[in-house]
Tab-separated table of C-alpha atoms in Angstrom:
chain	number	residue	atom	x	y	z
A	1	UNK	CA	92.061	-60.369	45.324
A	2	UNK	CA	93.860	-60.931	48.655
A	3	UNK	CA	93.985	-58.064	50.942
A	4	UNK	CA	97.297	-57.500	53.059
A	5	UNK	CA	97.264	-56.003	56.080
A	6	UNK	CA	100.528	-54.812	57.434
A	7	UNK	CA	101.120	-54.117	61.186
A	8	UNK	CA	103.096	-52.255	63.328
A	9	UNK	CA	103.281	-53.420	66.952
A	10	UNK	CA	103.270	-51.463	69.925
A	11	UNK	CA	105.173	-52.674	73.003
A	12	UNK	CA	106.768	-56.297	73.525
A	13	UNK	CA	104.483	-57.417	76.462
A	14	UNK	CA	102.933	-60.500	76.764
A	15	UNK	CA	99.351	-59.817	74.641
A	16	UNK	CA	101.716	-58.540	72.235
A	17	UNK	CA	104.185	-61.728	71.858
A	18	UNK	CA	100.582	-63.401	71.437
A	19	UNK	CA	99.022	-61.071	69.081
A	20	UNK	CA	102.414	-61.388	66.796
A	21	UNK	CA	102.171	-65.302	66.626
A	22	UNK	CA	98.784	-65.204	65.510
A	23	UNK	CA	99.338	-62.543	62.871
A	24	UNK	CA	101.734	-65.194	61.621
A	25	UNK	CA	99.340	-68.114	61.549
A	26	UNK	CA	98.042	-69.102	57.780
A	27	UNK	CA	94.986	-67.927	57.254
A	28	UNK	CA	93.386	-71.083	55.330
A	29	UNK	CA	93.629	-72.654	58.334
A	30	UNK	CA	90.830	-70.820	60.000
A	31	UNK	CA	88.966	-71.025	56.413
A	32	UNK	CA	89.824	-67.231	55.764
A	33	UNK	CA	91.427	-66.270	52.383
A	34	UNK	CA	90.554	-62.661	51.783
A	35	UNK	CA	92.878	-61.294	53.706
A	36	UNK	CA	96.658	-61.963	55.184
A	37	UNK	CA	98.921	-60.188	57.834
A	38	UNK	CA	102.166	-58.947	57.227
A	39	UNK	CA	103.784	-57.508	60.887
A	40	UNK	CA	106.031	-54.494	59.152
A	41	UNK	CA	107.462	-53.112	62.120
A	42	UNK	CA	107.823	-53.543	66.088
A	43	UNK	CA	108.460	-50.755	68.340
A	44	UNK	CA	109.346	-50.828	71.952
A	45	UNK	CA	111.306	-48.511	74.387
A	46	UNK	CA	114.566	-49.559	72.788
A	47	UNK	CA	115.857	-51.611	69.475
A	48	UNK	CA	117.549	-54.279	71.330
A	49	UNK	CA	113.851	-55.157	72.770
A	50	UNK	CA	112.506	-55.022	69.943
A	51	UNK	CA	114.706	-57.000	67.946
A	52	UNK	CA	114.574	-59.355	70.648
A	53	UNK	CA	110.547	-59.640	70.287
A	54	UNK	CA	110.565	-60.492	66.647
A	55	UNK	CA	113.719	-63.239	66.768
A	56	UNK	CA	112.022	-64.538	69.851
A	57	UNK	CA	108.408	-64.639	68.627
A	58	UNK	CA	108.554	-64.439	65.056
A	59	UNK	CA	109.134	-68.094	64.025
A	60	UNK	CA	111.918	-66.549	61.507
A	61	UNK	CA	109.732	-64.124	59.702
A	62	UNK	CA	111.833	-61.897	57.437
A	63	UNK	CA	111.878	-57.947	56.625
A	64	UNK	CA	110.247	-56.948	60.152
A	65	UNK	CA	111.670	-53.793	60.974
A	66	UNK	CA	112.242	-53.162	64.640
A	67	UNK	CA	112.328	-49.066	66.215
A	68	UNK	CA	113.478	-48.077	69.787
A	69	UNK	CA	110.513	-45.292	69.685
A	70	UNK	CA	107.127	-45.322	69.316
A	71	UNK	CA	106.997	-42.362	67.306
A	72	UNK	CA	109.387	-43.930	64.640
A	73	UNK	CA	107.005	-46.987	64.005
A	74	UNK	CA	104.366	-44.417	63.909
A	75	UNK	CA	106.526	-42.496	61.074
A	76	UNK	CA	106.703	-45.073	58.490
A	77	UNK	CA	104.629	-45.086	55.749
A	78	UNK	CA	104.394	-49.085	55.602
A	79	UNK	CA	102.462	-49.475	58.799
A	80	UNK	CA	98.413	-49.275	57.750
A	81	UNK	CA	97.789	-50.663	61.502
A	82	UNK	CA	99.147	-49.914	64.568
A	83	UNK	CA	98.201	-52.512	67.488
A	84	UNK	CA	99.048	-50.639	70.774
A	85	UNK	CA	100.111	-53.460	73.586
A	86	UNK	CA	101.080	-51.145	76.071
A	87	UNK	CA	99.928	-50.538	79.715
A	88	UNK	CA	96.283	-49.838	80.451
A	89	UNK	CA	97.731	-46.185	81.762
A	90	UNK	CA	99.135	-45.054	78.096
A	91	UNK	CA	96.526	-46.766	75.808
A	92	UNK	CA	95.210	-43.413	75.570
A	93	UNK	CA	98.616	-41.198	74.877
A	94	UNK	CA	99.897	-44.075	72.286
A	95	UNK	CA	96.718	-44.559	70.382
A	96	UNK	CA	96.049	-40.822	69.995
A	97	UNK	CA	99.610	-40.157	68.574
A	98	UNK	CA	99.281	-43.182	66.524
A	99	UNK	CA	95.863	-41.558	65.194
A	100	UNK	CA	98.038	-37.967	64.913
A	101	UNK	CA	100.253	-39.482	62.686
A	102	UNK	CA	97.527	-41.069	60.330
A	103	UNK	CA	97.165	-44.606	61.180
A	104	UNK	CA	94.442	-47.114	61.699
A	105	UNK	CA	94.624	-48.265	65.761
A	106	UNK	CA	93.477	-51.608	66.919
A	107	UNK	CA	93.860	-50.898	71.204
A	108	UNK	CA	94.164	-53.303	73.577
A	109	UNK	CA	91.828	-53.798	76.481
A	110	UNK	CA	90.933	-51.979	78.463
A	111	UNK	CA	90.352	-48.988	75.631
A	112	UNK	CA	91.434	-46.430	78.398
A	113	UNK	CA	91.190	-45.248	81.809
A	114	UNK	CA	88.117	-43.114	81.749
A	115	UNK	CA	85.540	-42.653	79.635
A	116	UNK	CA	86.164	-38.979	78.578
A	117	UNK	CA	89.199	-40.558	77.035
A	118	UNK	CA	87.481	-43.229	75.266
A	119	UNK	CA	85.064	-40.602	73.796
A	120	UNK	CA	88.109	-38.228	72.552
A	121	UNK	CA	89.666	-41.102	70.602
A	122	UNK	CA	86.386	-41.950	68.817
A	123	UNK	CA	85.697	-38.111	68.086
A	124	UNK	CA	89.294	-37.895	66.863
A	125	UNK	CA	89.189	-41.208	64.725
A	126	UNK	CA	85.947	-40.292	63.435
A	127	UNK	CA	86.444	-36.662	62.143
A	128	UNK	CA	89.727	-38.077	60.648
A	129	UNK	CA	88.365	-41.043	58.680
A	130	UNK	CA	90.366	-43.327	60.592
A	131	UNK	CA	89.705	-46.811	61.662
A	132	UNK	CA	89.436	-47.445	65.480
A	133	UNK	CA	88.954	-50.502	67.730
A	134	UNK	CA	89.022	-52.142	71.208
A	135	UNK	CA	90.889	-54.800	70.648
A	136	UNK	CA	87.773	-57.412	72.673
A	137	UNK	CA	88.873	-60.682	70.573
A	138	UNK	CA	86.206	-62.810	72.573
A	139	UNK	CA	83.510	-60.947	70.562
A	140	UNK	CA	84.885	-62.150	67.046
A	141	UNK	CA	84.959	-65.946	67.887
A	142	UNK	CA	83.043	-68.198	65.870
A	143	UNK	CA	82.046	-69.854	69.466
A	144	UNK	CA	80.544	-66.051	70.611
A	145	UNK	CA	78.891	-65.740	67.116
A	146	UNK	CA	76.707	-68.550	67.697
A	147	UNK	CA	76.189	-67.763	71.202
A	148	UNK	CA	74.650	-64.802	70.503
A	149	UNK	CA	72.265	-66.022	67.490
A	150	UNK	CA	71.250	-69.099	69.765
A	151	UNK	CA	70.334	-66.674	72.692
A	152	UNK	CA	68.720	-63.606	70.462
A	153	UNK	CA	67.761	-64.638	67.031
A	154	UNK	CA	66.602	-68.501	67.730
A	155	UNK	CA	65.489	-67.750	71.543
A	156	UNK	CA	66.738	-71.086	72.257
A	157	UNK	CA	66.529	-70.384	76.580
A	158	UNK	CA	62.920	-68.180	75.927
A	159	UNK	CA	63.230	-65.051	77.374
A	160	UNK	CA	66.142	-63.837	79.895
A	161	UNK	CA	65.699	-63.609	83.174
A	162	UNK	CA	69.223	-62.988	84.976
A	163	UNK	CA	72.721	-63.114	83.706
A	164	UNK	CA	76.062	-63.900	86.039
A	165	UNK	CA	79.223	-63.417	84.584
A	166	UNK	CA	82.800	-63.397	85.719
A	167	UNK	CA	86.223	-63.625	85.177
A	168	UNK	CA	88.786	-63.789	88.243
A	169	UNK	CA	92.803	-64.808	88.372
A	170	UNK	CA	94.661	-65.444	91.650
A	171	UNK	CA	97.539	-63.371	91.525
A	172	UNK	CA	100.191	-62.762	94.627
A	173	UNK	CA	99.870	-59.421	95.898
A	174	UNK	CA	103.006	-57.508	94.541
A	175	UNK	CA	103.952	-53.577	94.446
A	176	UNK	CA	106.416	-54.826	91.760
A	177	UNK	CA	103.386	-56.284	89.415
A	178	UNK	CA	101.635	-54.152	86.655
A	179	UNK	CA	98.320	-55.659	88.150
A	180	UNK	CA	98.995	-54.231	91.460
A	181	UNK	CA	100.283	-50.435	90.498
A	182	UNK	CA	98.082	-47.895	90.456
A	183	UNK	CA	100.123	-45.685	88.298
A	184	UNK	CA	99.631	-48.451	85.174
A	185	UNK	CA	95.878	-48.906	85.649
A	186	UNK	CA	96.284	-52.020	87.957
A	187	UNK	CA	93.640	-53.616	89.404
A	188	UNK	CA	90.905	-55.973	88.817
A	189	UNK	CA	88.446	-53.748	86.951
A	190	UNK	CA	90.009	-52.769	83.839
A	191	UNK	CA	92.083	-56.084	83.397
A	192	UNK	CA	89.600	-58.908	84.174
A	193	UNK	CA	86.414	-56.744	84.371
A	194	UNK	CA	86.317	-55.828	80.839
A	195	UNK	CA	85.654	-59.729	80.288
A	196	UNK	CA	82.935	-59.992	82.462
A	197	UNK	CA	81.131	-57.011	81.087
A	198	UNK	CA	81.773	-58.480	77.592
A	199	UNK	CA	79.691	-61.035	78.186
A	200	UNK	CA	76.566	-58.741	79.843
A	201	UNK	CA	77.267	-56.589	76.676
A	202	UNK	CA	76.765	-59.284	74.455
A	203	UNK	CA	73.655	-60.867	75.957
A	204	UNK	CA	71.801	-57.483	77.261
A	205	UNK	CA	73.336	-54.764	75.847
A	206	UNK	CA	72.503	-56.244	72.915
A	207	UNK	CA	69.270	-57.924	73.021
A	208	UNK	CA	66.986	-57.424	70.346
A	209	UNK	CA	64.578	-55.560	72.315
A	210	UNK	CA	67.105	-53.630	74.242
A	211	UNK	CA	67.788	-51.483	71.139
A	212	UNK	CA	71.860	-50.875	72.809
A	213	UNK	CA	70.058	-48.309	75.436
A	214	UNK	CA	71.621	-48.520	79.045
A	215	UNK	CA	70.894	-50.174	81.808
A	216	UNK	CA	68.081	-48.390	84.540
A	217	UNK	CA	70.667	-49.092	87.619
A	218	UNK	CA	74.048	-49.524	88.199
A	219	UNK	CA	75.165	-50.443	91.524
A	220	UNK	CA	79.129	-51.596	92.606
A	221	UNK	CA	81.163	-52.699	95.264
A	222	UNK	CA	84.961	-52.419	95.268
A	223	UNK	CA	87.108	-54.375	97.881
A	224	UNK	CA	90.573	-52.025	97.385
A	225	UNK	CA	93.726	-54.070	98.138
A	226	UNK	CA	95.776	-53.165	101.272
A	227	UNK	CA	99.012	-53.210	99.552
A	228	UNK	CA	98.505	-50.361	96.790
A	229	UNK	CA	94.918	-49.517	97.333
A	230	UNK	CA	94.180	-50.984	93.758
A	231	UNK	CA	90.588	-52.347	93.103
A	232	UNK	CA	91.084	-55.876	94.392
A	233	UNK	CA	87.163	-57.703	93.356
A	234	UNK	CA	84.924	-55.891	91.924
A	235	UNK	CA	80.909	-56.840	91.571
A	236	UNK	CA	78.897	-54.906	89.209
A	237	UNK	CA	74.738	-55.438	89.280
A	238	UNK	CA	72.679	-53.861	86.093
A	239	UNK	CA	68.906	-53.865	86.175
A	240	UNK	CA	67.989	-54.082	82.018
A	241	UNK	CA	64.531	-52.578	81.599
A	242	UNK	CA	63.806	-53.979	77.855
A	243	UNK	CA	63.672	-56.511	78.569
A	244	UNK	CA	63.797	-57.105	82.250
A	245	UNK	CA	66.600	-58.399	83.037
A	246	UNK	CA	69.256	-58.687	86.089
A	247	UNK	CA	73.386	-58.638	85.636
A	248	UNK	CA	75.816	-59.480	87.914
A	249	UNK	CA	79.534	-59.310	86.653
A	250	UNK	CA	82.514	-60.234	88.983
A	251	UNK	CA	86.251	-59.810	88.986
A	252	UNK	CA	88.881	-60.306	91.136
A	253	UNK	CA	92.779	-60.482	90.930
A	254	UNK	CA	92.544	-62.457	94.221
A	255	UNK	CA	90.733	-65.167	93.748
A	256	UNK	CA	90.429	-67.655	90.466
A	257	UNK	CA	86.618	-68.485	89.235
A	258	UNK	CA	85.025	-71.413	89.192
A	259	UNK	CA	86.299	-73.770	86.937
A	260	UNK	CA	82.741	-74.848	86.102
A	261	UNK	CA	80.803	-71.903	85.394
A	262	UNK	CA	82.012	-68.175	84.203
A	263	UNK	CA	78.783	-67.273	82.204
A	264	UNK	CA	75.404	-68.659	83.124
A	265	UNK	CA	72.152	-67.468	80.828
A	266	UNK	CA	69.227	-68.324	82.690
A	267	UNK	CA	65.379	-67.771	80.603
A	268	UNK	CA	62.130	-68.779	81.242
A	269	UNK	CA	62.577	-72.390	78.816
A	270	UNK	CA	66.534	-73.151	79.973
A	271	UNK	CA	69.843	-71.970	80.660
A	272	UNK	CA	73.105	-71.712	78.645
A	273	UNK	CA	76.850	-72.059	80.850
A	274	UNK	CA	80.084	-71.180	79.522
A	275	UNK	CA	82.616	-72.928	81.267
A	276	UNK	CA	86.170	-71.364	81.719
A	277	UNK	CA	87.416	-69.489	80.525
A	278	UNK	CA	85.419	-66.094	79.609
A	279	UNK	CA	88.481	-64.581	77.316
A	280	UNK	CA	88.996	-67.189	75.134
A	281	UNK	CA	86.233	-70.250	75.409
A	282	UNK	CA	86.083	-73.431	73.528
A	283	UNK	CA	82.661	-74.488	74.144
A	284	UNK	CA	79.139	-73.900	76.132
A	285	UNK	CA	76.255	-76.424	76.778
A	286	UNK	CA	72.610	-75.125	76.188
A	287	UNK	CA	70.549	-77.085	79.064
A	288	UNK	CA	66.896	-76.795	78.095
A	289	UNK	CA	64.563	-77.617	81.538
A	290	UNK	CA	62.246	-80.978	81.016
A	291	UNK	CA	58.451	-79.928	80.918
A	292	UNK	CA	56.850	-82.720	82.561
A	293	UNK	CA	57.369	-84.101	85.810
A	294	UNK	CA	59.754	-87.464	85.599
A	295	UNK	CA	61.644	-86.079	82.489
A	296	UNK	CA	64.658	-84.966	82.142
A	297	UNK	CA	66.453	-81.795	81.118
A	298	UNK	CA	68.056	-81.811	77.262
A	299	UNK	CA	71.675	-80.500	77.322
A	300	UNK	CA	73.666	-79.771	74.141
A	301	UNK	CA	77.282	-78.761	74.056
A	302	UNK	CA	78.428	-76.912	71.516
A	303	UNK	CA	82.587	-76.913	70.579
A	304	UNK	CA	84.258	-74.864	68.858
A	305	UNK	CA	88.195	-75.283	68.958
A	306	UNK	CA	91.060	-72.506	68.199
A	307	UNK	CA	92.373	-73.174	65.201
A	308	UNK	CA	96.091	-71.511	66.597
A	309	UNK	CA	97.869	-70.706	69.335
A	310	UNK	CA	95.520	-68.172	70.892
A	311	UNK	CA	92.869	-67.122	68.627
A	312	UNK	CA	93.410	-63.272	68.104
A	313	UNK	CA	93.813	-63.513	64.606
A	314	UNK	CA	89.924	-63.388	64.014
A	315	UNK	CA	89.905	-59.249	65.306
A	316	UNK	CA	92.682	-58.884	63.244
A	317	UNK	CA	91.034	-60.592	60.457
A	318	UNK	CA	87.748	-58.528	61.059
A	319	UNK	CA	90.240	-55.206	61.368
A	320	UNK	CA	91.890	-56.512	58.144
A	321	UNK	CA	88.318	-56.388	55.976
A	322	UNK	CA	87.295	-53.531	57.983
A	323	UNK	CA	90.644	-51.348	56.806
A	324	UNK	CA	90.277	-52.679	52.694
A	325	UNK	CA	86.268	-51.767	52.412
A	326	UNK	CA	87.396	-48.473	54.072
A	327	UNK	CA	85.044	-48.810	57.173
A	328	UNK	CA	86.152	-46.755	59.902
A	329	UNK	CA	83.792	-48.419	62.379
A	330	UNK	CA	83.618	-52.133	62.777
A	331	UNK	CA	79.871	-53.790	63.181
A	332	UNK	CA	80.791	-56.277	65.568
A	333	UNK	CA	82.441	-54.005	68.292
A	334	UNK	CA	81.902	-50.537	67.410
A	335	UNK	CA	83.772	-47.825	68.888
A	336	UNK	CA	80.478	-46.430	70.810
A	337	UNK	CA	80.588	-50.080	72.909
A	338	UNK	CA	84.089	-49.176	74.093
A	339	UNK	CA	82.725	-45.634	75.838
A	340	UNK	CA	79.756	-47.072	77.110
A	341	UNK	CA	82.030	-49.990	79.086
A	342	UNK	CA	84.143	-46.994	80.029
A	343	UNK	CA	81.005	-45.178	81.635
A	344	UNK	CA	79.760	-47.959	83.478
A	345	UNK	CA	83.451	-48.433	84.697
A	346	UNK	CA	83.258	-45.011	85.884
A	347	UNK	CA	80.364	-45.028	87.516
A	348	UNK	CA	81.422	-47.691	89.428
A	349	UNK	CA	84.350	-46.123	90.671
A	350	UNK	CA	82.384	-43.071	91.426
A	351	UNK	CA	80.503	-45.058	93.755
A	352	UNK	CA	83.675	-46.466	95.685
A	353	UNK	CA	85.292	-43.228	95.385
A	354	UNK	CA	88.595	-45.080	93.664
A	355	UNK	CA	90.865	-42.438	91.536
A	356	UNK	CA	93.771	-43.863	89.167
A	357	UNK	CA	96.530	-41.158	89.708
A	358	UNK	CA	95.651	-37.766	87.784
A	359	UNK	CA	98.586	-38.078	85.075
A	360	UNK	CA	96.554	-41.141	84.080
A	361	UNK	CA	93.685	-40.140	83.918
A	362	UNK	CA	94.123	-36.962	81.821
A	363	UNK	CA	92.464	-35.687	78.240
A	364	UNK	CA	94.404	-33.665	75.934
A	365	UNK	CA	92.648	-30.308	75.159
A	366	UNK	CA	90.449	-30.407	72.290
């Protein structure tokens, strides 16, 4: 039997118009058929908005009711799963009311602003048999799937000596922009950073002889823009004990990467390099260095193309399962991943002594 899913959407942003065409994309087409998406209901900060969203993005989809509150959408018993799109600054307020009023939360990135937040939504969605997720769609590609079982399970590379990762947009400095605001969690770290830590999660965090334990240093640097004091680039370095291994993750809002390396793997037989981009990749090439003098290396590309607009659809695919076998957790990006990204993040701020404003970075009383 089919499984349907039915939404409710949070906010009328940008990752939200994306996150609403793929829950509209056929599912066959991605070779899943145990489960569908049905988007029930759209919320934003008034109904003309959110009618808007769904005539606008909803490639004439019927029966989507649209709410001027979020507490409204959060009221009606047809939404199983609430996707919160808002700001960085309320994921924390929105997804704990959703969870007050009983519903599974998928949460954009980043999961909140601190990690004493991140660990009071888990608690709460735990102790409430609730389902709750980061919503990190670059760990539920096919294309990161294999990654991971080339690098851990098959060794491909040998064993992993150092890891760079980024993930950097040029933006123009703005006290207008979301990115630049302080107030709405602007800044480099929890917009672009979470992508660059992805990628350390996935190849040290989890490494098979890691066992998920944290890294033995964490060191940081924050370059604060002069316009609102946001963090501007950010470089994070992570000494892995099992094994021994050395991270480097970069982001910056004023700069762009390099358009020919965001990830590089480098072991003791080869090196694997994703290309850009870091959110949403296509492909990575597995160079494996020639042994004998005169010979040459052995690269490989592997491709692996998005079936749809964006490619979102395969969280909300893995959220849809996760919902009808009555998981609470998911296996790919557990709730526990979330806090720890949220404790490096603010340990890295500690460092630089960077503060979001305090109504921001609040926790309710438990």
């Amino acid at each position: 039997m089919v499984y349907t899913a039915r939404w409710g959407i949070v906010a009328t942003g940008w990752i939200s118009e994306r996150f609403f065409i793929d829950l509209l994309v056929d599912p066959t087409t991605r070779g899943v058929t145990d489960v569908v998406h049905k988007p029930v209901a759209v919320a934003s900060r008034s109904v003309a908005k959110a009618e808007k969203f769904i005539t606008d993005f909803g490639n004439g989809v019927q029966g989507v009711k649209a709410y001027g509150s979020y507490a409204e959408l959060f009221a009606d018993p047809d939404v199983d799963i609430v996707y919160v799109g808002t700001p960085h600054s309320s994921h924390y307020e929105v997804s704990l009311q959703a969870l007050k009023a009983g519903k599974h939360v998928l949460c954009e990135k980043a999961f909140t602003i601190n990690a004493a937040q991140a660990r009071h939504l888990v608690d709460y969605a735990k102790s409430h048999n609730l389902f709750l997720m980061e919503a990190v769609w670059t760990r539920f590609f096919p294309l990161s799937l294999e990654f991971q079982k080339l690098l851990h399970k098959e060794k491909i590379i040998g064993n992993i000596r150092r890891v760079t990762t980024d993930l950097s947009h040029k933006f123009v400095p703005d006290v207008e922009s979301r990115l630049y605001n302080p107030h709405l969690g602007g800044g480099a770290l929890l917009d672009v950073g979470v992508y660059a830590m992805t990628w350390v999660q996935m190849i040290c965090y989890h490494h098979p002889d890691n066992k998920r334990s944290r890294p033995s240093v964490v060191n940081a640097t924050i370059l604060k823009a002069p316009l609102t004091g946001v963090d501007e680039s950010t470089v994070i370095t992570m000494v892995w004990d099992k094994p021994h291994i050395i991270s480097t993750a970069t982001c910056s809002i004023a700069v762009n990467s390099p358009t020919d390396c965001l990830v590089r793997v480098q072991g003791d037989l080869g090196e694997i390099v994703l290309p850009i981009s870091t959110a949403n990749p296509t492909e990575f090439s597995v160079k494996i260095y020639a042994t004998e003098l005169g010979k040459e290396d052995v690269v490989k590309t592997f491709k692996f193309p998005i079936p749809g607009p964006t490619g979102l659809f395969w969280e909300a695919d893995a959220v849809a399962r996760d919902v009808r076998d009555g998981k609470i957790v998911d296996d790919i990006y557990p709730g526990e991943e979330s806090v720890f990204v949220m404790e490096v993040f603010d340990e890295v701020r500690r460092q630089n002594n960077f503060v979001y404003p305090a109504e921001i970075e609040f926790v309710e009383v438990q």
